[in-house]
Each structure stands twice: as structure tokens, then as C-alpha cells.
Amino acid sequence: MDSTADRITLPDLVPGGFVDKARIDALTDGFASNRANRIARNAVTSMGIAAAARDQRSVRAYKDTYGVSLKAAKTVTHQDKSGRCWMFSTLNVLRARALQILDVDDFEFSQAYTTFYEKLEKSNSFLERIIQTADRPANDRLVYHLTLHTASDGGQFMFCASILEKWGIVPKDAMPETACTHDTKYMNEVLGDILIRDAAKLRESAAAGAAYEELEMAKADMLDEVHRFLCCCLGEPPLAIDFDFEVGEHADVDASKVEITSDGRRILRDHGVTPLEILERYTHFDAGDYIELVSVPGDSRPFGHLYGIDWFDAVMGGRPLRLLNMEMPVVEQAVIASLKGGVPAYMMCDVGKRTLRGDSDFAGVLATDSLDLEGLFDIDLSIDRADNLDLNGTGLSHCMVFQGVQLDDAGEPLAWRVENSWGADQCKDGYLIISRDWWRAYGGDVVVERRFVPDEVLELRDSLPVEHVDPWDGFINYRAW
């Protein structure tokens, strides 16, 4: 009988250029003869890449001192083991409004309440798109993409805004976090199983000739079950609450609802108030007041164009995502105008790049020169930003809030102060210092109030036709979801 080696012929082997074993063996044999190689090997194997590459001389130059800095809430929010940064950041923007209206130094909205309706709305949009694509094969690229993203945690400012405008908002004590929001993995996994099962049923019914109206009725029953599941995981969301809260002397609230106690405290008592009434009275929020600006270069993403991402918006009947792509100085100056006006700004970036998150001395610094990876490994890591976006080297995957900026003599940003949602024990007491170069390499998405944007930019946003891109297009890379 022929040996295994004799039976292997060229067509049985994986085609393509293969690794040259002799060449690699020679490299291995000679690696330690180079002093720099030995130092790098010993440092990295002993303490890891980040600690070995940390450039102390560069990183210690970044300080938490800003010429423009907002007074933020006393406490820092914590998203725990979840991907709800976009929700926490949006609610942190609204929290700044509530702090001013209530004239207090701390307040927090319920993220669990918003999570409940986020999961419900995402379940609906997923099943709706399954119905809309029921005539396509399961291995169609769009169907495949949809089934990879059932009701995961990721999202956007405008997704959250649409949820708030429909369902309202409540204080955190009205619907506190649960075990399933502290760690969303298993809730998402079970919900995903429910939705994939339902998707199979809808596709089977469509293949058997069911009309759209029949599929919609079936979807409604499926959402009833999703609602019950979410109530078990998160508790029932309140339909109305008694809002009792100590407010400041200058609170912009209905004076008839304020009780002055014997010790002089001012207690707001707004009883039987609905979540939508809370949103209106204590945030004055209108999603139409906001504009989203991005700066993502590339041949397929020219500046001065308005984009929408098909098959992506999470709330059916809500506000669609619209991204105005502009040069970075336009984006930055809008944020600077917002901060000078006393208003924080939502942002997105790739927080995992060149981060010193676990560093005991400089955990709050994000800077391109904080880690000397090139020097440590003797490797040139430079890459064009457009190529990095196109080839999934980076992406806008984490949301935070701009709270301050240090400007140079020309009014250009040197460093940004950013509020995170990882709790006060992470970063620098919950905040990050982001250098100008780092933001320009790994950031580029902001949401600001329209009043801080130049008229000519608003004209583009309001008049340009929407150019539609696929959800897997390199325009915005949500790879971390």
C-alpha cells in the first residue's frame, strides 16, 4: 500500500506561496545575536507589550489642565460588562442638561430603562428586516449580515435619541441596573437564540406563501414574547413615577411642585409623571437640535457629502442616522464651540488604540507617542488613515463625551478631556486625556447641537441628497460590536 506521503499530490495541497522553512529557521537561529532583539524579547515577555513600550518622557507631558473645561457630574457612570457606551454617552449629554435644570451637582438617568426599549426596538427591526429579505437565500450577504447582528449591545447617538423620543426617560432609582445589565452576555445570547428561531419561522412562512400582513401579525406575537423575556431580565419599565428629588435654589422647575422643608431643603415632588414628561420637563431634549459630523477620508467617502447606512437604523419609525462627512478642522471647531458654550459633546473613537488603560501611572492617556511600539519592535507601523479604515485596521467603536479642550495660540486643539463610562476606578478618575494627534488618527465622529455649527455646514446637512451605503461599507467600521 502506498504511504500517506505517496498519496499526496499537488492538487491535494493548499495552493499559494508558503512559508520558507529554511529561511525562518535561519531567522530564529540568529535572533538573539542582535542586542536590541534580546532587550525587546526580555522586556515584552516579562511585562507585556504596553508596559515595555511605554514612553514615559512623552506620556508624562499630558496633564489634566484645560483652558476650556466643563463642570461635570460628581459621579462617573459605569457600563460594566456591556457594550452600551453609546447609550451611556447619550444619557451623559442629557444628564448635563438635567444638572442645569435641577440646579444640582449629581444626577443619573436609568440606563436599564433605555436598555429595555433598545432591545425591544432592535428585536423589531431585526425581525422586520428578516421579513423584507425573506425572498433571499440564507447565504445572501445581507441576510448573513443581519443574522450576525440580532440584538447586540452596540448603537449610536441617534438610535438612543429615537428611543428617548418614543419611550421617554426615568431617573436611575426608578429602574436600577440588574444582573443582566451589569453583564449583558447571557441576556444577549438567549435573546439572539429567540430571534434566530423567529427568523427561521418567518422565512419558512414566507416561503409557504404567507402575505406580508400575516408575517407582521406573527412578528407582533413574537415581540410579545420578547417583551416578557425582557421583563424577566430587566424588570418591568415604569409607565409613570413619583419624581421626588432635592433641587437647588435656581432650579428651572414648576415652583408649585417644590416643597420647602423645615431645614430649608427644596424637594421637587412631581407625582404621576410619565417618562415622556420627564424627558420634556427635565432635559428639554429634542433630537432635531443635533447634527452628527464625521471625518473619515477615502476615495469612496469624499468630504462634503451626506451619508446614510442602509439596513442599520435600530428604531423603525425613528430618526435615521445621517452622517455629514467633513474635514477634521470643521468637526473639531464645532466641538470647541460647544465646549465654549458650556455644552458637552458626544464622540466616537477607537479607544483600544495606543491605550494605557491598565497603566498605574498614566491610565488616562491616549496619545500616539505614549507607546513607542516602533522603537520596541523596530517596525514601521505608519499607515494612511483611509487605508486603515478601509482595511479594518481601525474603526469608530467606542462612545464617550468631550468635556474640555486645551487650545494653542491659533485656537487649534492640543488635547481633549473626555468623560468615559467605565466607572471612576478606570482611566484618570473616569476621564481620559486624548492628544490631538491621537484623535485625528483614531477618532472622527461627533454629535453637537446645531447652534454650534457654522451656517454653511448646516446648509450642507439640510440640503445635500443622502448617499446610501451598505452596512459593511468601510465608511464607518463598527468592528468592535
Coordinates of C-alpha atoms in Angstrom, one line a residue:
M1 CA 0.0 0.0 0.0
D2 CA 1.2 3.5 -0.8
S3 CA 2.4 5.6 2.1
T4 CA 0.5 8.8 3.0
A5 CA 3.3 10.8 1.6
D6 CA 3.0 9.0 -1.7
R7 CA -0.8 9.6 -1.9
I8 CA -0.4 13.4 -1.5
T9 CA -0.4 15.0 -4.9
L10 CA -0.2 18.7 -5.8
P11 CA -4.0 19.2 -6.1
D12 CA -4.4 18.0 -2.5
L13 CA -2.2 20.8 -1.1
V14 CA -3.4 24.3 -0.2
P15 CA -2.4 26.5 -3.2
G16 CA -0.4 29.7 -2.8
G17 CA 3.0 30.8 -1.6
F18 CA 4.1 29.0 1.5
V19 CA 6.4 30.0 4.4
D20 CA 10.0 29.1 3.6
K21 CA 11.0 26.8 6.5
A22 CA 14.8 27.2 5.9
R23 CA 14.5 31.0 5.9
I24 CA 12.5 31.1 9.1
D25 CA 14.9 28.6 10.9
A26 CA 17.8 30.9 10.0
L27 CA 16.0 33.9 11.4
T28 CA 15.2 32.0 14.6
D29 CA 18.8 30.9 15.0
G30 CA 20.2 34.4 14.5
F31 CA 17.5 36.4 16.5
A32 CA 19.5 36.5 19.8
S33 CA 22.7 37.7 18.2
N34 CA 21.1 41.2 18.0
R35 CA 21.2 43.2 21.3
A36 CA 18.0 45.1 20.6
N37 CA 16.2 41.9 19.9
R38 CA 17.3 40.4 23.2
I39 CA 16.2 43.5 25.1
A40 CA 12.8 43.7 23.4
R41 CA 12.2 39.9 24.0
N42 CA 13.1 40.1 27.7
A43 CA 11.0 43.2 28.3
V44 CA 7.9 42.0 26.4
T45 CA 7.9 38.5 27.8
S46 CA 8.3 39.8 31.3
M47 CA 5.8 42.7 31.4
G48 CA 3.8 42.7 28.2
I49 CA 3.8 45.0 25.2
A50 CA 2.2 48.1 26.7
A51 CA 4.4 48.3 29.7
A52 CA 7.6 47.6 27.7
A53 CA 6.7 50.2 25.0
R54 CA 5.5 53.0 27.3
D55 CA 7.4 56.2 26.6
Q56 CA 7.5 57.9 29.9
R57 CA 9.1 61.0 28.7
S58 CA 6.3 61.6 26.2
V59 CA 3.3 60.5 28.2
R60 CA 4.2 62.5 31.3
A61 CA 3.8 65.7 29.3
Y62 CA 0.0 65.2 29.2
K63 CA -1.7 66.8 32.1
D64 CA -5.4 67.2 33.2
T65 CA -5.3 71.0 32.9
Y66 CA -7.5 72.6 30.2
G67 CA -8.3 76.1 29.3
V68 CA -11.8 75.1 28.4
S69 CA -13.3 72.6 30.9
L70 CA -16.9 71.9 31.9
K71 CA -18.1 71.1 35.4
A72 CA -19.3 67.5 35.1
A73 CA -21.4 65.4 37.4
K74 CA -20.0 64.4 40.7
T75 CA -20.0 60.7 39.9
V76 CA -18.9 58.8 36.8
T77 CA -21.2 56.3 35.2
H78 CA -20.3 52.6 34.7
Q79 CA -21.5 50.5 31.8
D80 CA -20.0 47.4 33.4
K81 CA -19.7 44.3 31.2
S82 CA -21.8 45.7 28.3
G83 CA -21.4 47.4 25.0
R84 CA -23.8 50.3 25.9
C85 CA -21.2 53.1 25.7
W86 CA -23.3 54.9 23.1
M87 CA -26.3 54.8 25.4
F88 CA -24.3 55.9 28.5
S89 CA -22.7 58.7 26.5
T90 CA -26.0 60.0 25.1
L91 CA -27.6 59.9 28.6
N92 CA -24.5 61.7 29.9
V93 CA -25.1 64.5 27.4
L94 CA -28.7 64.7 28.7
R95 CA -27.5 64.5 32.3
A96 CA -25.7 67.8 31.8
R97 CA -29.0 69.4 30.8
A98 CA -30.7 67.9 33.8
L99 CA -28.0 69.1 36.2
Q100 CA -28.5 72.6 35.0
I101 CA -32.3 72.5 35.0
L102 CA -32.4 70.9 38.5
D103 CA -29.5 73.0 39.8
V104 CA -27.7 70.0 41.3
D105 CA -24.2 68.6 41.1
D106 CA -25.2 65.0 40.5
F107 CA -28.0 63.0 38.9
E108 CA -28.2 59.9 36.8
F109 CA -30.8 58.6 34.4
S110 CA -31.7 54.9 34.2
Q111 CA -29.7 53.1 31.6
A112 CA -31.7 49.9 32.3
Y113 CA -34.9 51.6 31.3
T114 CA -33.4 52.6 28.0
T115 CA -31.8 49.2 27.5
F116 CA -35.2 47.6 27.8
Y117 CA -36.6 49.5 24.9
E118 CA -33.4 49.3 23.0
K119 CA -33.6 45.5 23.0
L120 CA -37.3 45.6 22.1
E121 CA -36.8 48.0 19.2
K122 CA -33.8 46.1 17.9
S123 CA -35.7 42.9 18.0
N124 CA -38.5 44.5 16.0
S125 CA -36.1 46.0 13.4
F126 CA -34.3 42.7 13.1
L127 CA -37.5 40.7 12.5
E128 CA -38.8 43.4 10.2
R129 CA -35.7 43.1 8.0
I130 CA -36.0 39.3 8.0
I131 CA -39.4 39.8 6.5
Q132 CA -38.1 42.3 4.0
T133 CA -35.4 39.9 2.9
A134 CA -37.4 36.6 3.1
D135 CA -37.1 36.1 -0.7
R136 CA -33.3 36.0 -0.5
P137 CA -31.3 32.8 0.3
A138 CA -29.9 32.4 3.8
N139 CA -26.3 32.8 2.5
D140 CA -27.1 36.1 0.8
R141 CA -24.6 38.6 2.1
L142 CA -27.3 40.9 3.5
V143 CA -29.2 38.1 5.3
Y144 CA -25.9 36.8 6.6
H145 CA -25.0 40.2 7.9
L146 CA -28.4 40.7 9.6
T147 CA -28.3 37.4 11.3
L148 CA -24.9 38.2 12.8
H149 CA -26.4 41.3 14.4
T150 CA -29.6 40.3 16.1
A151 CA -29.9 42.5 19.2
S152 CA -26.3 43.0 20.4
D153 CA -25.4 46.0 22.6
G154 CA -23.9 48.4 20.0
G155 CA -25.5 51.6 18.9
Q156 CA -25.4 55.3 18.0
F157 CA -26.5 58.6 19.4
M158 CA -29.4 58.9 17.1
F159 CA -30.6 55.3 18.0
C160 CA -30.7 56.4 21.6
A161 CA -32.4 59.7 20.7
S162 CA -35.1 57.8 18.8
I163 CA -35.7 55.6 21.8
L164 CA -35.9 58.6 24.2
E165 CA -38.3 60.5 21.9
K166 CA -40.6 57.5 21.8
W167 CA -40.3 56.0 25.3
G168 CA -39.0 58.8 27.4
I169 CA -36.6 58.6 30.3
V170 CA -36.6 58.0 34.1
P171 CA -34.2 58.5 37.0
K172 CA -31.9 55.6 37.8
D173 CA -33.6 54.8 41.0
A174 CA -36.9 54.2 39.2
M175 CA -35.3 51.3 37.2
P176 CA -31.9 50.4 38.5
E177 CA -29.4 48.1 36.8
T178 CA -29.8 44.4 37.2
A179 CA -27.6 41.3 36.9
C180 CA -28.4 41.2 33.2
T181 CA -27.3 44.8 32.6
H182 CA -24.2 44.5 34.7
D183 CA -23.2 41.7 32.3
T184 CA -25.3 41.5 29.2
K185 CA -23.6 38.5 27.6
Y186 CA -26.1 35.8 28.5
M187 CA -29.2 38.0 28.0
N188 CA -28.0 38.9 24.6
E189 CA -27.2 35.2 23.8
V190 CA -30.7 34.0 24.8
L191 CA -32.3 36.9 23.0
G192 CA -30.3 36.1 19.9
D193 CA -31.5 32.5 20.1
I194 CA -35.1 33.6 20.3
L195 CA -34.7 35.9 17.4
I196 CA -32.9 33.4 15.1
R197 CA -35.6 30.9 15.9
D198 CA -38.2 33.5 15.0
A199 CA -36.4 34.4 11.8
A200 CA -36.5 30.8 10.7
K201 CA -40.2 30.7 11.3
L202 CA -40.8 33.9 9.4
R203 CA -38.7 32.8 6.4
E204 CA -40.5 29.4 6.4
S205 CA -43.9 31.1 6.4
A206 CA -42.9 33.5 3.6
A207 CA -41.6 30.5 1.6
A208 CA -45.0 28.9 2.0
G209 CA -46.7 31.9 0.6
A210 CA -47.7 33.9 3.7
A211 CA -48.6 37.5 2.9
Y212 CA -46.8 40.5 4.4
E213 CA -49.8 41.2 6.7
E214 CA -49.7 37.6 8.0
L215 CA -45.9 37.9 8.7
E216 CA -46.5 41.2 10.5
M217 CA -49.1 39.6 12.8
A218 CA -46.7 36.8 13.5
K219 CA -44.0 39.3 14.3
A220 CA -46.2 41.1 16.8
D221 CA -46.8 37.8 18.7
M222 CA -43.0 37.2 18.6
L223 CA -42.4 40.7 20.1
D224 CA -44.9 39.9 22.9
E225 CA -42.6 37.0 23.9
V226 CA -39.5 39.2 23.6
H227 CA -41.2 41.7 25.9
R228 CA -41.9 39.0 28.5
F229 CA -38.3 37.9 28.3
L230 CA -37.0 41.4 28.8
C231 CA -39.3 41.9 31.8
C232 CA -37.8 38.8 33.4
C233 CA -34.2 40.1 32.7
L234 CA -34.6 43.8 33.5
G235 CA -37.9 44.2 35.4
E236 CA -41.0 46.0 34.1
P237 CA -40.3 49.5 32.9
P238 CA -42.4 52.1 34.8
L239 CA -45.2 53.7 32.9
A240 CA -45.3 56.6 35.4
I241 CA -43.4 57.5 38.6
D242 CA -43.4 59.9 41.6
F243 CA -40.4 62.0 40.9
D244 CA -39.2 63.3 44.4
F245 CA -35.8 64.9 44.2
E246 CA -33.9 67.6 46.1
V247 CA -33.2 70.5 43.8
G248 CA -31.2 73.7 44.0
E249 CA -32.3 77.3 44.7
H250 CA -32.1 78.2 41.0
A251 CA -33.8 75.1 39.6
D252 CA -35.9 75.7 36.4
V253 CA -38.9 73.7 37.5
D254 CA -42.6 74.3 38.4
A255 CA -42.4 76.2 41.6
S256 CA -45.8 74.8 42.7
K257 CA -44.2 71.3 42.8
V258 CA -41.4 72.4 45.1
E259 CA -41.8 71.8 48.9
I260 CA -39.5 73.8 51.3
T261 CA -38.7 71.6 54.3
S262 CA -38.3 72.8 57.8
D263 CA -34.5 72.7 57.4
G264 CA -34.6 74.7 54.2
R265 CA -34.2 72.0 51.6
R266 CA -36.1 72.3 48.3
I267 CA -37.9 69.0 47.3
L268 CA -39.4 68.7 43.9
R269 CA -42.4 66.5 44.0
D270 CA -43.7 65.7 40.6
H271 CA -46.1 62.8 41.1
G272 CA -47.6 60.5 38.4
V273 CA -45.2 61.9 35.8
T274 CA -44.7 59.8 32.7
P275 CA -41.2 59.1 31.2
L276 CA -42.0 61.3 28.2
E277 CA -43.0 64.1 30.6
I278 CA -39.7 63.7 32.5
L279 CA -37.8 64.0 29.2
E280 CA -39.6 67.2 28.3
R281 CA -39.6 68.8 31.7
Y282 CA -36.1 68.0 33.0
T283 CA -34.0 67.7 29.8
H284 CA -35.8 69.9 27.2
F285 CA -34.5 67.3 24.7
D286 CA -35.2 67.5 21.0
A287 CA -33.2 65.2 18.7
G288 CA -33.7 67.6 15.9
D289 CA -31.4 70.1 17.7
Y290 CA -28.4 67.8 17.0
I291 CA -26.2 67.1 14.0
E292 CA -23.7 64.3 13.5
L293 CA -20.4 65.2 11.9
V294 CA -17.8 62.7 10.8
S295 CA -14.3 63.0 9.3
V296 CA -13.4 59.7 7.6
P297 CA -11.2 60.1 4.5
G298 CA -11.2 57.8 1.5
D299 CA -11.8 57.7 -2.2
S300 CA -15.3 56.3 -1.6
R301 CA -16.0 58.8 1.1
P302 CA -15.5 62.3 -0.2
F303 CA -15.8 65.2 2.2
G304 CA -18.8 67.4 1.8
H305 CA -21.2 64.5 1.3
L306 CA -24.1 63.3 3.4
Y307 CA -24.4 59.6 4.1
G308 CA -26.9 57.1 5.5
I309 CA -26.2 53.4 6.2
D310 CA -28.8 51.1 4.8
W311 CA -30.3 48.2 7.0
F312 CA -28.7 49.8 10.0
D313 CA -31.1 52.1 11.9
A314 CA -32.3 50.4 15.0
V315 CA -35.7 52.1 15.6
M316 CA -38.4 51.6 12.9
G317 CA -40.2 54.9 12.7
G318 CA -37.4 56.7 14.5
R319 CA -34.9 59.3 13.2
P320 CA -32.5 57.8 10.6
L321 CA -28.7 58.1 11.0
R322 CA -27.3 60.9 8.8
L323 CA -23.6 61.5 8.7
L324 CA -22.1 64.6 7.2
N325 CA -18.5 63.9 6.2
M326 CA -16.3 67.0 6.6
E327 CA -12.6 67.8 7.0
M328 CA -11.3 67.3 10.6
P329 CA -11.0 71.1 11.4
V330 CA -14.7 71.6 10.8
V331 CA -15.5 68.7 13.2
E332 CA -13.1 69.9 15.8
Q333 CA -14.2 73.6 15.7
A334 CA -17.8 72.5 16.2
V335 CA -16.8 70.6 19.4
I336 CA -14.7 73.6 20.6
A337 CA -17.7 75.9 20.0
S338 CA -19.9 73.5 22.0
L339 CA -17.5 73.3 24.9
K340 CA -17.0 77.1 25.0
G341 CA -20.8 77.3 25.1
G342 CA -20.8 75.1 28.2
V343 CA -22.3 72.1 26.5
P344 CA -20.6 68.6 26.3
A345 CA -20.4 66.8 23.0
Y346 CA -20.9 63.1 22.1
M347 CA -18.0 61.4 20.3
M348 CA -16.8 58.1 18.8
C349 CA -13.3 56.7 18.5
D350 CA -11.2 53.5 18.6
V351 CA -10.4 53.6 22.3
G352 CA -8.3 50.4 22.1
K353 CA -5.5 52.0 20.0
R354 CA -2.3 53.0 21.8
T355 CA -4.1 52.9 25.1
L356 CA -2.5 52.8 28.6
R357 CA -5.7 51.6 30.2
G358 CA -4.0 49.3 32.7
D359 CA -1.1 51.6 33.4
S360 CA -0.9 52.6 37.1
D361 CA 0.7 56.0 36.4
F362 CA -0.8 57.1 33.1
A363 CA -4.1 55.1 32.7
G364 CA -6.0 58.1 31.4
V365 CA -3.7 59.0 28.5
L366 CA -4.5 58.3 24.8
A367 CA -1.7 59.6 22.6
T368 CA 0.2 58.4 19.5
D369 CA 3.5 58.9 21.3
S370 CA 2.5 57.2 24.5
L371 CA 3.7 53.8 23.3
D372 CA 7.0 53.5 21.3
L373 CA 6.0 50.3 19.5
E374 CA 8.1 51.2 16.5
G375 CA 11.2 51.5 18.7
L376 CA 10.5 48.5 20.7
F377 CA 10.0 46.1 17.8
D378 CA 11.9 48.0 15.1
I379 CA 8.8 48.0 12.9
D380 CA 7.3 50.9 10.9
L381 CA 3.6 51.0 11.8
S382 CA 2.7 54.1 9.8
I383 CA -0.4 53.8 7.6
D384 CA -2.7 56.2 5.7
R385 CA -5.8 56.8 7.7
A386 CA -8.1 56.0 4.8
D387 CA -6.4 52.7 4.2
N388 CA -6.6 51.9 8.0
L389 CA -10.4 52.4 7.8
D390 CA -10.9 50.6 4.6
L391 CA -8.9 47.5 5.7
N392 CA -10.4 47.3 9.2
G393 CA -7.3 48.4 11.0
T394 CA -9.3 50.9 13.0
G395 CA -12.9 51.8 13.4
L396 CA -15.2 54.1 15.4
S397 CA -16.2 51.6 18.1
H398 CA -16.4 53.4 21.4
C399 CA -18.5 56.4 22.5
M400 CA -17.6 59.0 25.2
V401 CA -18.3 62.6 25.9
F402 CA -16.0 65.6 25.3
Q403 CA -15.8 67.7 28.5
G404 CA -12.9 70.0 27.9
V405 CA -10.1 71.1 25.5
Q406 CA -6.7 72.8 25.6
L407 CA -6.1 75.1 22.7
D408 CA -2.9 76.5 21.2
D409 CA -2.4 80.2 20.3
A410 CA -4.2 79.7 17.0
G411 CA -7.2 78.2 18.6
E412 CA -6.4 74.7 17.5
P413 CA -6.8 71.7 19.9
L414 CA -3.8 70.4 21.7
A415 CA -5.6 67.8 23.9
W416 CA -9.1 66.8 24.8
R417 CA -10.7 66.0 28.2
V418 CA -13.2 63.1 27.8
E419 CA -15.7 61.6 30.1
N420 CA -15.9 57.8 29.9
S421 CA -18.4 55.3 31.2
W422 CA -16.1 52.7 32.8
G423 CA -16.5 53.9 36.4
A424 CA -14.3 56.2 38.5
D425 CA -11.7 53.5 39.1
Q426 CA -10.7 53.4 35.4
C427 CA -8.6 55.8 33.4
K428 CA -8.0 59.1 35.3
D429 CA -10.8 59.1 37.8
G430 CA -13.1 58.1 35.0
Y431 CA -11.8 60.6 32.5
L432 CA -9.3 60.4 29.6
I433 CA -6.7 62.8 28.2
I434 CA -6.7 62.5 24.4
S435 CA -4.0 64.1 22.3
R436 CA -4.7 66.0 19.1
D437 CA -2.8 63.5 17.0
W438 CA -4.5 60.5 18.6
W439 CA -7.9 61.9 18.0
R440 CA -7.1 62.7 14.3
A441 CA -5.8 59.1 13.9
Y442 CA -8.4 57.1 15.8
G443 CA -11.4 59.4 16.2
G444 CA -13.6 61.4 13.9
D445 CA -17.3 61.2 14.8
V446 CA -19.1 63.8 17.0
V447 CA -22.7 64.9 17.7
V448 CA -23.2 68.5 18.6
E449 CA -26.1 70.9 18.9
R450 CA -26.8 72.7 15.6
R451 CA -26.3 76.1 17.2
F452 CA -22.6 75.4 17.4
V453 CA -22.2 74.5 13.7
P454 CA -21.5 77.2 11.0
D455 CA -24.4 78.1 8.8
E456 CA -22.7 76.9 5.7
V457 CA -22.2 73.4 7.2
L458 CA -25.8 73.3 8.3
E459 CA -26.8 74.2 4.8
L460 CA -24.9 71.1 3.5
R461 CA -26.6 68.9 6.1
D462 CA -30.0 70.1 5.3
S463 CA -29.8 70.3 1.5
L464 CA -27.5 67.5 0.3
P465 CA -29.0 64.3 -1.0
V466 CA -28.4 61.3 1.2
E467 CA -25.9 58.8 -0.3
H468 CA -26.7 55.3 0.8
V469 CA -24.0 52.8 1.7
D470 CA -24.1 49.2 2.8
P471 CA -23.8 48.3 6.5
W472 CA -20.5 46.6 5.8
D473 CA -19.1 49.5 3.8
G474 CA -15.8 50.9 5.1
F475 CA -17.4 54.3 5.8
I476 CA -17.8 53.6 9.5
N477 CA -16.4 50.5 10.9
Y478 CA -18.3 49.0 13.9
R479 CA -16.0 46.1 14.2
A480 CA -15.9 46.1 18.0
W481 CA -19.6 45.3 18.2

